[in-house]
Tab-separated table of C-alpha atoms in Angstrom:
chain	number	residue	atom	x	y	z
A	10	UNK	CA	-79.892	-43.711	-94.320
A	11	UNK	CA	-81.966	-40.601	-95.103
A	12	UNK	CA	-80.375	-37.532	-96.713
A	13	UNK	CA	-81.045	-35.533	-93.530
A	14	UNK	CA	-79.396	-38.181	-91.329
A	15	UNK	CA	-76.458	-38.437	-93.732
A	16	UNK	CA	-76.025	-34.666	-93.733
A	17	UNK	CA	-76.157	-34.568	-89.927
A	18	UNK	CA	-73.556	-37.330	-89.644
A	19	UNK	CA	-71.303	-35.611	-92.198
A	20	UNK	CA	-71.588	-32.337	-90.306
A	21	UNK	CA	-70.685	-34.063	-87.036
A	22	UNK	CA	-67.657	-35.714	-88.648
A	23	UNK	CA	-66.600	-32.450	-90.230
A	24	UNK	CA	-66.926	-30.633	-86.909
A	25	UNK	CA	-64.979	-33.350	-85.162
A	26	UNK	CA	-62.296	-33.213	-87.853
A	27	UNK	CA	-62.069	-29.429	-87.600
A	28	UNK	CA	-61.778	-29.663	-83.812
A	29	UNK	CA	-58.992	-32.213	-84.157
A	30	UNK	CA	-57.263	-29.885	-86.582
A	31	UNK	CA	-57.565	-26.926	-84.208
A	32	UNK	CA	-56.024	-29.034	-81.439
A	33	UNK	CA	-53.252	-30.197	-83.793
A	34	UNK	CA	-52.418	-26.617	-84.724
A	35	UNK	CA	-52.242	-25.485	-81.125
A	36	UNK	CA	-50.240	-28.508	-79.999
A	37	UNK	CA	-46.819	-29.840	-80.968
A	38	UNK	CA	-46.100	-30.504	-84.645
A	39	UNK	CA	-47.073	-34.003	-85.824
A	40	UNK	CA	-44.202	-36.421	-86.431
A	41	UNK	CA	-44.800	-36.419	-90.175
A	42	UNK	CA	-43.762	-32.753	-90.350
A	43	UNK	CA	-40.202	-33.843	-89.575
A	44	UNK	CA	-40.494	-36.460	-92.308
A	45	UNK	CA	-41.541	-33.734	-94.742
A	46	UNK	CA	-38.684	-31.498	-93.592
A	47	UNK	CA	-36.067	-34.113	-94.437
A	48	UNK	CA	-37.709	-34.988	-97.743
A	49	UNK	CA	-38.456	-31.470	-98.984
A	50	UNK	CA	-35.910	-29.000	-97.679
A	51	UNK	CA	-32.554	-30.686	-98.487
A	52	UNK	CA	-33.308	-31.562	-102.108
A	53	UNK	CA	-35.252	-28.384	-102.918
A	54	UNK	CA	-32.642	-26.373	-101.057
A	55	UNK	CA	-29.987	-27.924	-103.282
A	56	UNK	CA	-31.760	-26.493	-106.336
A	57	UNK	CA	-31.388	-23.051	-104.759
A	58	UNK	CA	-27.751	-23.719	-103.910
A	59	UNK	CA	-27.174	-24.629	-107.546
A	60	UNK	CA	-28.783	-21.382	-108.675
A	61	UNK	CA	-26.480	-19.232	-106.563
A	62	UNK	CA	-23.469	-21.431	-107.268
A	63	UNK	CA	-23.940	-21.174	-111.032
A	64	UNK	CA	-24.939	-17.521	-110.908
A	65	UNK	CA	-22.102	-16.260	-108.710
A	66	UNK	CA	-19.203	-18.394	-109.928
A	67	UNK	CA	-18.606	-15.787	-112.619
A	68	UNK	CA	-17.429	-13.443	-109.830
A	69	UNK	CA	-14.844	-16.030	-108.803
A	70	UNK	CA	-13.851	-16.654	-112.424
A	71	UNK	CA	-13.354	-12.927	-112.911
A	72	UNK	CA	-10.512	-12.624	-110.437
A	73	UNK	CA	-8.926	-15.738	-111.966
A	74	UNK	CA	-8.575	-14.085	-115.382
A	75	UNK	CA	-11.961	-14.464	-117.127
A	76	UNK	CA	-11.980	-10.967	-118.651
A	77	UNK	CA	-8.460	-11.237	-120.015
A	78	UNK	CA	-8.985	-14.817	-121.215
A	79	UNK	CA	-11.957	-13.861	-123.412
A	80	UNK	CA	-10.699	-10.362	-124.260
A	81	UNK	CA	-13.862	-8.830	-122.806
A	82	UNK	CA	-14.684	-5.116	-123.242
A	83	UNK	CA	-14.658	-2.703	-120.287
A	84	UNK	CA	-18.377	-3.219	-119.582
A	85	UNK	CA	-18.330	-6.896	-120.535
A	86	UNK	CA	-18.533	-8.270	-117.006
A	87	UNK	CA	-21.539	-6.101	-116.128
A	88	UNK	CA	-23.260	-7.195	-119.346
A	89	UNK	CA	-22.706	-10.859	-118.436
A	90	UNK	CA	-24.462	-10.194	-115.141
A	91	UNK	CA	-27.566	-8.381	-116.359
A	92	UNK	CA	-28.177	-10.417	-119.534
A	93	UNK	CA	-28.825	-13.442	-117.298
A	94	UNK	CA	-31.746	-11.721	-115.595
A	95	UNK	CA	-33.751	-10.817	-118.712
A	96	UNK	CA	-35.098	-14.368	-119.277
A	97	UNK	CA	-34.880	-15.116	-115.550
A	98	UNK	CA	-37.491	-12.454	-114.773
A	99	UNK	CA	-39.733	-13.228	-117.738
A	100	UNK	CA	-39.838	-17.015	-117.302
A	101	UNK	CA	-40.644	-17.431	-113.594
A	102	UNK	CA	-44.393	-16.674	-113.688
A	103	UNK	CA	-45.232	-18.915	-116.690
A	104	UNK	CA	-42.894	-21.543	-115.228
A	105	UNK	CA	-44.884	-21.789	-111.989
A	106	UNK	CA	-48.153	-21.770	-113.929
A	107	UNK	CA	-46.916	-24.767	-115.914
A	108	UNK	CA	-45.685	-26.556	-112.799
A	109	UNK	CA	-49.117	-26.079	-111.169
A	110	UNK	CA	-50.982	-27.833	-113.999
A	111	UNK	CA	-52.674	-31.134	-113.008
A	112	UNK	CA	-50.589	-33.373	-115.278
A	113	UNK	CA	-47.216	-31.834	-114.479
A	114	UNK	CA	-45.089	-33.539	-111.843
A	115	UNK	CA	-42.646	-31.296	-109.924
A	116	UNK	CA	-39.794	-33.822	-109.918
A	117	UNK	CA	-39.777	-34.186	-113.698
A	118	UNK	CA	-40.283	-30.485	-114.315
A	119	UNK	CA	-37.513	-29.304	-111.980
A	120	UNK	CA	-35.198	-32.220	-112.752
A	121	UNK	CA	-35.310	-31.697	-116.519
A	122	UNK	CA	-34.597	-27.986	-116.202
A	123	UNK	CA	-31.672	-28.615	-113.857
A	124	UNK	CA	-30.237	-31.209	-116.237
A	125	UNK	CA	-30.230	-28.726	-119.135
A	126	UNK	CA	-28.835	-26.043	-116.833
A	127	UNK	CA	-25.880	-28.271	-115.961
A	128	UNK	CA	-25.024	-28.676	-119.631
A	129	UNK	CA	-25.122	-24.904	-120.212
A	130	UNK	CA	-23.019	-24.089	-117.134
A	131	UNK	CA	-20.377	-26.574	-118.255
A	132	UNK	CA	-20.343	-24.975	-121.696
A	133	UNK	CA	-19.317	-21.652	-120.101
A	134	UNK	CA	-15.944	-23.219	-119.443
A	135	UNK	CA	-15.596	-24.283	-123.074
A	136	UNK	CA	-16.561	-21.070	-124.868
A	137	UNK	CA	-13.999	-19.473	-127.171
A	138	UNK	CA	-15.347	-15.929	-127.206
A	139	UNK	CA	-17.080	-13.246	-125.178
A	140	UNK	CA	-20.199	-13.623	-127.333
A	141	UNK	CA	-20.310	-17.321	-126.574
A	142	UNK	CA	-20.250	-16.542	-122.853
A	143	UNK	CA	-23.139	-14.066	-123.277
A	144	UNK	CA	-25.198	-16.718	-125.073
A	145	UNK	CA	-24.592	-19.201	-122.254
A	146	UNK	CA	-25.539	-16.629	-119.615
A	147	UNK	CA	-28.800	-15.864	-121.416
A	148	UNK	CA	-29.718	-19.553	-121.707
A	149	UNK	CA	-28.835	-20.077	-118.046
A	150	UNK	CA	-31.414	-17.437	-117.127
A	151	UNK	CA	-34.148	-19.444	-118.876
A	152	UNK	CA	-33.521	-22.718	-117.093
A	153	UNK	CA	-32.498	-21.322	-113.703
A	154	UNK	CA	-35.766	-19.359	-113.522
A	155	UNK	CA	-37.728	-22.566	-112.949
A	156	UNK	CA	-35.696	-23.724	-109.940
A	157	UNK	CA	-36.095	-21.205	-107.073
A	158	UNK	CA	-39.677	-20.276	-107.958
A	159	UNK	CA	-40.761	-23.894	-108.374
A	160	UNK	CA	-39.008	-25.047	-105.205
A	161	UNK	CA	-40.416	-22.214	-103.072
A	162	UNK	CA	-43.861	-22.832	-104.603
A	163	UNK	CA	-43.772	-26.478	-103.513
A	164	UNK	CA	-42.539	-25.656	-100.007
A	165	UNK	CA	-45.330	-23.113	-99.565
A	166	UNK	CA	-47.879	-25.816	-100.404
A	167	UNK	CA	-46.815	-28.166	-97.595
A	168	UNK	CA	-46.624	-25.934	-94.504
A	169	UNK	CA	-48.967	-23.824	-92.414
A	170	UNK	CA	-48.306	-20.138	-91.953
A	171	UNK	CA	-46.712	-20.733	-88.561
A	172	UNK	CA	-44.451	-23.474	-89.911
A	173	UNK	CA	-43.444	-21.720	-93.131
A	174	UNK	CA	-41.029	-19.109	-91.791
A	175	UNK	CA	-38.352	-21.518	-90.528
A	176	UNK	CA	-38.669	-23.717	-93.634
A	177	UNK	CA	-38.178	-20.768	-95.961
A	178	UNK	CA	-35.171	-19.753	-93.861
A	179	UNK	CA	-33.663	-23.211	-94.320
A	180	UNK	CA	-34.440	-23.044	-98.033
A	181	UNK	CA	-32.786	-19.649	-98.448
A	182	UNK	CA	-29.861	-20.873	-96.354
A	183	UNK	CA	-29.078	-23.363	-99.082
A	184	UNK	CA	-29.004	-20.399	-101.446
A	185	UNK	CA	-26.469	-18.586	-99.275
A	186	UNK	CA	-24.359	-21.747	-99.351
A	187	UNK	CA	-24.018	-21.254	-103.118
A	188	UNK	CA	-21.553	-18.345	-103.107
A	189	UNK	CA	-19.987	-19.730	-99.916
A	190	UNK	CA	-19.252	-23.064	-101.627
A	191	UNK	CA	-18.333	-21.236	-104.815
A	192	UNK	CA	-15.581	-19.350	-103.009
A	193	UNK	CA	-14.299	-22.557	-101.416
A	194	UNK	CA	-14.359	-24.472	-104.713
A	195	UNK	CA	-12.743	-21.602	-106.572
A	196	UNK	CA	-9.966	-21.544	-103.976
A	197	UNK	CA	-9.189	-25.181	-104.792
A	198	UNK	CA	-10.022	-25.236	-108.500
A	199	UNK	CA	-7.731	-22.307	-109.261
A	200	UNK	CA	-4.834	-24.727	-108.759
A	201	UNK	CA	-6.038	-26.655	-111.833
A	202	UNK	CA	-4.810	-23.853	-114.049
A	203	UNK	CA	-3.120	-25.397	-117.109
A	204	UNK	CA	-4.602	-28.899	-116.784
A	205	UNK	CA	-5.738	-30.128	-120.229
A	206	UNK	CA	-4.522	-26.804	-121.565
A	207	UNK	CA	-7.368	-24.901	-119.872
A	208	UNK	CA	-7.144	-21.835	-117.650
A	209	UNK	CA	-8.234	-22.083	-114.000
A	210	UNK	CA	-11.358	-19.961	-114.550
A	211	UNK	CA	-12.618	-22.460	-117.140
A	212	UNK	CA	-12.356	-25.323	-114.632
A	213	UNK	CA	-14.533	-23.327	-112.197
A	214	UNK	CA	-17.388	-23.448	-114.714
A	215	UNK	CA	-16.758	-27.022	-115.877
A	216	UNK	CA	-16.597	-28.641	-112.433
A	217	UNK	CA	-19.542	-26.700	-111.017
A	218	UNK	CA	-21.549	-27.538	-114.163
A	219	UNK	CA	-20.851	-31.245	-113.626
A	220	UNK	CA	-21.999	-30.852	-110.025
A	221	UNK	CA	-25.301	-29.405	-111.325
A	222	UNK	CA	-25.758	-32.433	-113.614
A	223	UNK	CA	-25.115	-34.771	-110.690
A	224	UNK	CA	-27.713	-33.120	-108.440
A	225	UNK	CA	-30.348	-33.129	-111.206
A	226	UNK	CA	-30.686	-36.920	-110.976
A	227	UNK	CA	-31.542	-36.679	-107.265
A	228	UNK	CA	-34.218	-34.097	-108.132
A	229	UNK	CA	-35.848	-36.645	-110.456
A	230	UNK	CA	-35.769	-39.274	-107.701
A	231	UNK	CA	-36.551	-37.356	-104.491
A	232	UNK	CA	-38.736	-34.296	-105.125
A	233	UNK	CA	-42.306	-35.129	-104.009
A	234	UNK	CA	-45.583	-34.266	-105.719
A	235	UNK	CA	-48.085	-31.697	-104.428
A	236	UNK	CA	-49.711	-32.556	-101.049
A	237	UNK	CA	-52.938	-34.058	-102.422
A	238	UNK	CA	-50.922	-36.460	-104.638
A	239	UNK	CA	-47.937	-37.049	-102.373
A	240	UNK	CA	-46.618	-40.558	-101.736
A	241	UNK	CA	-44.251	-39.436	-98.996
A	242	UNK	CA	-46.980	-39.753	-96.315
A	243	UNK	CA	-49.314	-42.614	-95.510
A	244	UNK	CA	-53.087	-42.209	-95.912
A	245	UNK	CA	-53.752	-40.997	-92.355
A	246	UNK	CA	-50.845	-38.541	-92.408
A	247	UNK	CA	-51.909	-37.144	-95.768
A	248	UNK	CA	-55.505	-36.714	-94.606
A	249	UNK	CA	-54.341	-34.865	-91.496
A	250	UNK	CA	-51.985	-32.664	-93.504
A	251	UNK	CA	-54.682	-31.674	-95.993
A	252	UNK	CA	-57.163	-30.922	-93.196
A	253	UNK	CA	-54.554	-28.842	-91.357
A	254	UNK	CA	-53.674	-26.849	-94.471
A	255	UNK	CA	-57.334	-26.309	-95.333
A	256	UNK	CA	-58.039	-25.006	-91.832
A	257	UNK	CA	-55.002	-22.714	-91.845
A	258	UNK	CA	-55.044	-21.395	-95.413
A	259	UNK	CA	-58.360	-22.394	-96.977
A	260	UNK	CA	-58.769	-24.565	-100.064
A	261	UNK	CA	-55.449	-24.558	-101.924
A	262	UNK	CA	-56.647	-26.727	-104.820
A	263	UNK	CA	-58.093	-23.978	-106.962
A	264	UNK	CA	-58.206	-24.649	-110.697
A	265	UNK	CA	-55.857	-22.399	-112.625
A	266	UNK	CA	-58.538	-22.063	-115.302
A	267	UNK	CA	-61.021	-20.493	-112.857
A	268	UNK	CA	-58.619	-17.881	-111.466
A	269	UNK	CA	-59.148	-14.155	-111.912
A	270	UNK	CA	-55.611	-13.570	-113.187
A	271	UNK	CA	-55.842	-9.778	-113.223
A	272	UNK	CA	-56.812	-9.721	-109.545
A	273	UNK	CA	-54.203	-12.332	-108.658
A	274	UNK	CA	-51.266	-10.738	-110.479
A	275	UNK	CA	-51.986	-7.214	-109.202
A	276	UNK	CA	-52.699	-8.232	-105.597
A	277	UNK	CA	-51.055	-5.715	-103.252
A	278	UNK	CA	-50.169	-8.625	-100.931
A	279	UNK	CA	-47.794	-9.776	-103.654
A	280	UNK	CA	-46.402	-6.422	-104.753
A	281	UNK	CA	-45.532	-4.880	-101.392
A	282	UNK	CA	-43.355	-7.882	-100.409
A	283	UNK	CA	-41.906	-7.950	-103.940
A	284	UNK	CA	-40.817	-4.304	-103.658
A	285	UNK	CA	-39.327	-5.044	-100.239
A	286	UNK	CA	-37.495	-8.047	-101.680
A	287	UNK	CA	-36.211	-5.883	-104.544
A	288	UNK	CA	-34.777	-3.359	-102.105
A	289	UNK	CA	-32.982	-5.955	-99.974
A	290	UNK	CA	-31.839	-7.905	-103.029
A	291	UNK	CA	-29.841	-4.872	-104.137
A	292	UNK	CA	-27.548	-5.658	-101.231
A	293	UNK	CA	-27.506	-9.409	-101.905
A	294	UNK	CA	-26.808	-8.880	-105.621
A	295	UNK	CA	-24.002	-6.434	-104.881
A	296	UNK	CA	-22.408	-8.878	-102.467
A	297	UNK	CA	-22.765	-11.934	-104.709
A	298	UNK	CA	-21.302	-10.245	-107.768
A	299	UNK	CA	-18.600	-8.064	-106.235
A	300	UNK	CA	-17.419	-9.462	-102.894
A	301	UNK	CA	-14.373	-11.236	-104.428
A	302	UNK	CA	-13.485	-8.087	-106.348
A	303	UNK	CA	-13.870	-5.824	-103.293
A	304	UNK	CA	-11.755	-8.160	-101.179
A	305	UNK	CA	-8.919	-8.095	-103.692
A	306	UNK	CA	-9.125	-4.300	-103.618
A	307	UNK	CA	-8.658	-4.437	-99.853
A	308	UNK	CA	-5.180	-5.745	-100.592
A	309	UNK	CA	-5.686	-9.515	-100.486
A	310	UNK	CA	-4.484	-11.693	-103.314
A	311	UNK	CA	-6.992	-13.731	-105.326
A	312	UNK	CA	-6.529	-16.952	-103.318
A	313	UNK	CA	-7.009	-15.236	-99.955
A	314	UNK	CA	-9.954	-13.202	-101.270
A	315	UNK	CA	-11.726	-16.431	-102.304
A	316	UNK	CA	-11.283	-17.858	-98.808
A	317	UNK	CA	-12.121	-14.642	-96.930
A	318	UNK	CA	-15.513	-14.412	-98.674
A	319	UNK	CA	-16.720	-17.593	-96.931
A	320	UNK	CA	-17.203	-16.200	-93.360
A	321	UNK	CA	-19.350	-13.385	-94.774
A	322	UNK	CA	-21.858	-15.848	-96.203
A	323	UNK	CA	-21.780	-18.067	-93.106
A	324	UNK	CA	-22.785	-15.054	-91.012
A	325	UNK	CA	-25.844	-14.586	-93.233
A	326	UNK	CA	-26.778	-18.242	-92.785
A	327	UNK	CA	-26.664	-18.111	-88.973
A	328	UNK	CA	-28.603	-14.824	-88.788
A	329	UNK	CA	-31.229	-16.051	-91.224
A	330	UNK	CA	-32.007	-19.327	-89.450
A	331	UNK	CA	-31.972	-17.820	-85.957
A	332	UNK	CA	-34.140	-14.850	-86.945
A	333	UNK	CA	-36.731	-16.973	-88.760
A	334	UNK	CA	-36.831	-19.502	-85.915
A	335	UNK	CA	-37.672	-16.748	-83.426
A	336	UNK	CA	-40.192	-15.252	-85.870
A	337	UNK	CA	-41.927	-18.609	-86.245
A	338	UNK	CA	-42.158	-18.961	-82.482
A	339	UNK	CA	-43.762	-15.563	-81.936
A	340	UNK	CA	-45.836	-15.589	-85.144
A	341	UNK	CA	-44.852	-12.143	-86.401
A	342	UNK	CA	-42.677	-10.986	-89.319
A	343	UNK	CA	-42.261	-7.241	-89.807
A	344	UNK	CA	-40.149	-6.347	-86.694
A	345	UNK	CA	-37.500	-8.816	-87.861
A	346	UNK	CA	-37.548	-7.391	-91.376
A	347	UNK	CA	-37.134	-3.847	-90.036
A	348	UNK	CA	-34.331	-5.047	-87.787
A	349	UNK	CA	-32.588	-6.593	-90.783
A	350	UNK	CA	-32.943	-3.319	-92.698
A	351	UNK	CA	-31.295	-1.392	-89.849
A	352	UNK	CA	-28.369	-3.827	-89.792
A	353	UNK	CA	-27.902	-3.456	-93.554
A	354	UNK	CA	-27.984	0.325	-93.207
A	355	UNK	CA	-24.926	0.139	-90.948
A	356	UNK	CA	-23.023	-1.658	-93.686
A	357	UNK	CA	-23.991	0.763	-96.446
A	358	UNK	CA	-23.224	3.808	-94.270
A	359	UNK	CA	-19.714	2.474	-93.591
A	360	UNK	CA	-19.232	1.984	-97.329
A	361	UNK	CA	-20.498	5.528	-98.041
A	362	UNK	CA	-18.094	7.017	-95.498
A	363	UNK	CA	-15.272	5.001	-97.038
A	364	UNK	CA	-16.087	6.165	-100.563
A	365	UNK	CA	-16.259	9.828	-99.494
A	366	UNK	CA	-13.238	10.084	-97.194
A	367	UNK	CA	-11.178	6.947	-97.936
A	368	UNK	CA	-10.198	7.147	-94.257
A	369	UNK	CA	-12.016	4.025	-93.076
A	370	UNK	CA	-9.631	1.157	-92.384
A	371	UNK	CA	-9.963	-1.869	-94.701
A	372	UNK	CA	-10.918	-4.026	-91.711
A	373	UNK	CA	-13.916	-1.795	-91.012
A	374	UNK	CA	-15.002	-2.126	-94.628
A	375	UNK	CA	-14.697	-5.901	-94.290
A	376	UNK	CA	-16.916	-5.701	-91.190
A	377	UNK	CA	-19.493	-3.791	-93.253
A	378	UNK	CA	-19.860	-6.825	-95.534
A	379	UNK	CA	-20.742	-8.966	-92.497
A	380	UNK	CA	-23.375	-6.431	-91.470
A	381	UNK	CA	-24.876	-6.429	-94.954
A	382	UNK	CA	-24.939	-10.229	-95.133
A	383	UNK	CA	-26.571	-10.589	-91.717
A	384	UNK	CA	-29.380	-8.108	-92.340
A	385	UNK	CA	-30.050	-8.980	-95.966
A	386	UNK	CA	-30.661	-12.686	-95.592
A	387	UNK	CA	-32.963	-12.219	-92.612
A	388	UNK	CA	-35.073	-10.000	-94.879
A	389	UNK	CA	-35.116	-12.304	-97.914
A	390	UNK	CA	-36.423	-15.380	-96.121
A	391	UNK	CA	-38.823	-13.435	-93.905
A	392	UNK	CA	-40.308	-11.379	-96.748
A	393	UNK	CA	-41.019	-14.455	-98.874
A	394	UNK	CA	-42.600	-16.219	-95.916
A	395	UNK	CA	-44.671	-13.135	-95.060
A	396	UNK	CA	-46.018	-12.976	-98.596
A	397	UNK	CA	-47.087	-16.635	-98.735
A	398	UNK	CA	-48.606	-16.324	-95.237
A	399	UNK	CA	-51.112	-13.791	-96.568
A	400	UNK	CA	-52.018	-15.484	-99.864
A	401	UNK	CA	-54.652	-18.129	-100.389
A	402	UNK	CA	-55.011	-20.664	-103.159
A	403	UNK	CA	-52.433	-22.472	-105.244
A	404	UNK	CA	-52.666	-19.981	-108.092
A	405	UNK	CA	-51.971	-16.989	-105.830
A	406	UNK	CA	-49.026	-18.664	-104.117
A	407	UNK	CA	-47.587	-19.928	-107.411
A	408	UNK	CA	-47.797	-16.521	-109.062
A	409	UNK	CA	-46.713	-14.675	-105.904
A	410	UNK	CA	-43.574	-16.757	-105.408
A	411	UNK	CA	-42.685	-16.368	-109.094
A	412	UNK	CA	-43.109	-12.589	-108.946
A	413	UNK	CA	-41.172	-12.073	-105.722
A	414	UNK	CA	-38.247	-14.254	-106.819
A	415	UNK	CA	-38.402	-13.045	-110.423
A	416	UNK	CA	-39.134	-9.336	-110.366
A	417	UNK	CA	-37.647	-9.039	-106.895
A	418	UNK	CA	-34.370	-10.206	-108.392
A	419	UNK	CA	-34.443	-7.329	-110.870
A	420	UNK	CA	-32.223	-5.565	-108.357
A	421	UNK	CA	-29.453	-7.490	-110.079
A	422	UNK	CA	-29.935	-5.214	-113.105
A	423	UNK	CA	-29.244	-2.256	-110.845
A	424	UNK	CA	-26.334	-3.828	-108.971
A	425	UNK	CA	-24.585	-4.963	-112.149
A	426	UNK	CA	-24.706	-1.457	-113.643
A	427	UNK	CA	-23.727	0.831	-110.752
A	428	UNK	CA	-20.353	-0.672	-109.832
A	429	UNK	CA	-18.430	1.371	-112.382
A	430	UNK	CA	-14.903	0.131	-112.990
A	431	UNK	CA	-13.604	3.698	-113.183
A	432	UNK	CA	-14.863	4.305	-109.599
A	433	UNK	CA	-12.938	1.328	-108.212
A	434	UNK	CA	-12.215	0.715	-105.366
A	435	UNK	CA	-14.610	3.219	-103.740
A	436	UNK	CA	-17.798	2.826	-105.858
A	437	UNK	CA	-19.686	5.898	-104.525
A	438	UNK	CA	-22.531	5.498	-107.049
A	439	UNK	CA	-23.133	1.873	-106.078
A	440	UNK	CA	-22.996	2.543	-102.335
A	441	UNK	CA	-25.363	5.515	-102.588
A	442	UNK	CA	-27.820	3.451	-104.613
A	443	UNK	CA	-27.694	0.615	-102.099
A	444	UNK	CA	-28.298	2.968	-99.192
A	445	UNK	CA	-31.227	4.645	-100.943
A	446	UNK	CA	-32.959	1.378	-101.804
A	447	UNK	CA	-32.484	0.070	-98.262
A	448	UNK	CA	-34.221	3.156	-96.843
A	449	UNK	CA	-36.990	2.730	-99.432
A	450	UNK	CA	-37.435	-0.869	-98.255
A	451	UNK	CA	-38.065	0.356	-94.703
A	452	UNK	CA	-40.707	2.815	-95.921
A	453	UNK	CA	-42.453	0.133	-98.000
A	454	UNK	CA	-42.450	-2.291	-95.056
A	455	UNK	CA	-44.058	0.250	-92.702
A	456	UNK	CA	-46.669	1.158	-95.326
A	457	UNK	CA	-47.548	-2.504	-95.851
A	458	UNK	CA	-47.935	-3.110	-92.117
A	459	UNK	CA	-50.265	-0.122	-91.939
A	460	UNK	CA	-52.477	-1.474	-94.735
A	461	UNK	CA	-52.683	-4.917	-93.127
A	462	UNK	CA	-53.471	-3.354	-89.738
A	463	UNK	CA	-56.345	-1.319	-91.197
A	464	UNK	CA	-57.724	-4.410	-92.983
A	465	UNK	CA	-57.644	-6.512	-89.808
A	466	UNK	CA	-59.317	-3.780	-87.758
A	467	UNK	CA	-62.148	-3.522	-90.297
A	468	UNK	CA	-62.494	-7.303	-90.325
A	469	UNK	CA	-62.623	-7.460	-86.518
A	470	UNK	CA	-65.348	-4.832	-86.490
A	471	UNK	CA	-67.340	-6.630	-89.176
A	472	UNK	CA	-67.058	-9.991	-87.449
A	473	UNK	CA	-68.099	-8.467	-84.139
A	474	UNK	CA	-71.229	-7.025	-85.730
A	475	UNK	CA	-72.259	-9.592	-88.332
A	476	UNK	CA	-69.789	-12.474	-88.264
A	477	UNK	CA	-67.266	-13.019	-91.042
A	478	UNK	CA	-66.783	-15.740	-93.635
A	479	UNK	CA	-63.498	-17.562	-94.102
A	480	UNK	CA	-62.683	-16.698	-97.697
A	481	UNK	CA	-60.082	-14.695	-99.586
A	482	UNK	CA	-61.681	-11.326	-98.846
A	483	UNK	CA	-62.554	-12.224	-95.240
A	484	UNK	CA	-59.086	-13.256	-94.168
A	485	UNK	CA	-57.088	-12.013	-91.221
A	486	UNK	CA	-53.598	-11.117	-92.394
A	487	UNK	CA	-50.371	-11.829	-90.541
A	488	UNK	CA	-48.055	-9.005	-89.532
């Protein structure tokens, strides 16, 4: 066959393949997408559950006597919270860069880190001093950093922009299950007080650390490789998946060595969502770290406070999945994020009124926590999905996910340092900070939409006049 004939045949096959892909995208999801859902989301979601379980169990341990048991200073609890996030923020970007290397396999990378994390979490229940607890919290930050960023990175590689929203919602739902399960476990584990001569708060750490070790073995066994190397799909399914992803998002297999890192790291399509995530994470961090404490201050004893925290998190789960499902159906993100911000504002305003007048009934303050949970978790899943929807290439997605889940979580530094013990139970400084950051999140969201709108209008005009190329700079962004 001549080179010209071969080229013509290749072009025809390529055109036919592209047409098939277009039809596949506009039609119902292929059956293998469900196969991927059951293989990816549960096990990767469990890594996110573990993160929140291990991160927030200190709040449950606190009301079971942690501070008194280790003779912690007045600011000791806050220090235990923020010291975790120093390595957590610094490690996530290099962690995803390592995971994206050709010879690194996600199951081994994530599984090993979770195994070490389980050992460290267990050690929290065995420490003899406050300094020992600080050391464990710092080490936890190192190994936990790899889990949410790596899991979200892998999920983003397998789904089209239309499919991603609901999958990220399911992924983040597993995260919300962390503090929900933590409260339930703490409610039961507290009855182990005195067994083997250990206080109940120590058993919270020990048992949940053993649970982390148990799950790590399933990560080794079940987490799949990147799409081009996956063994979860047969040859035809893998070929269709790769063609579909290439049509929707361009070539994702970009060598990390050939990336313009300055341009990638400082991409506004990463930083606007990251700032939005930071603003909404102030609410999530406040809830995760202080809900048990706030509930005890409403007059409930420790046991009841542990149990009453569970419905708050379940509300966030339902709102998150429903909101992201609707968003995926209509193919738009920002109205849902703004709606979530408005719902959170209701919660913070109630808290502000309570801190200023002390006349709001405790039940109304409890309702405010539901409002905050509902609006916050809609934002977190939707913002992450929105960011990955507008990035192209494995390097951009890997770095973007690491930045949004790493630097976005820096709100924990703020949350852990504005709930002053001397202001208990009204916390006016914390509530004012939360309200201010929530309003800032709305302003950032509207600004980002405006920038994307201007870009798309310019691209439409250019394509109408000259025709546009499908590359990173000639890419229509999703609202």
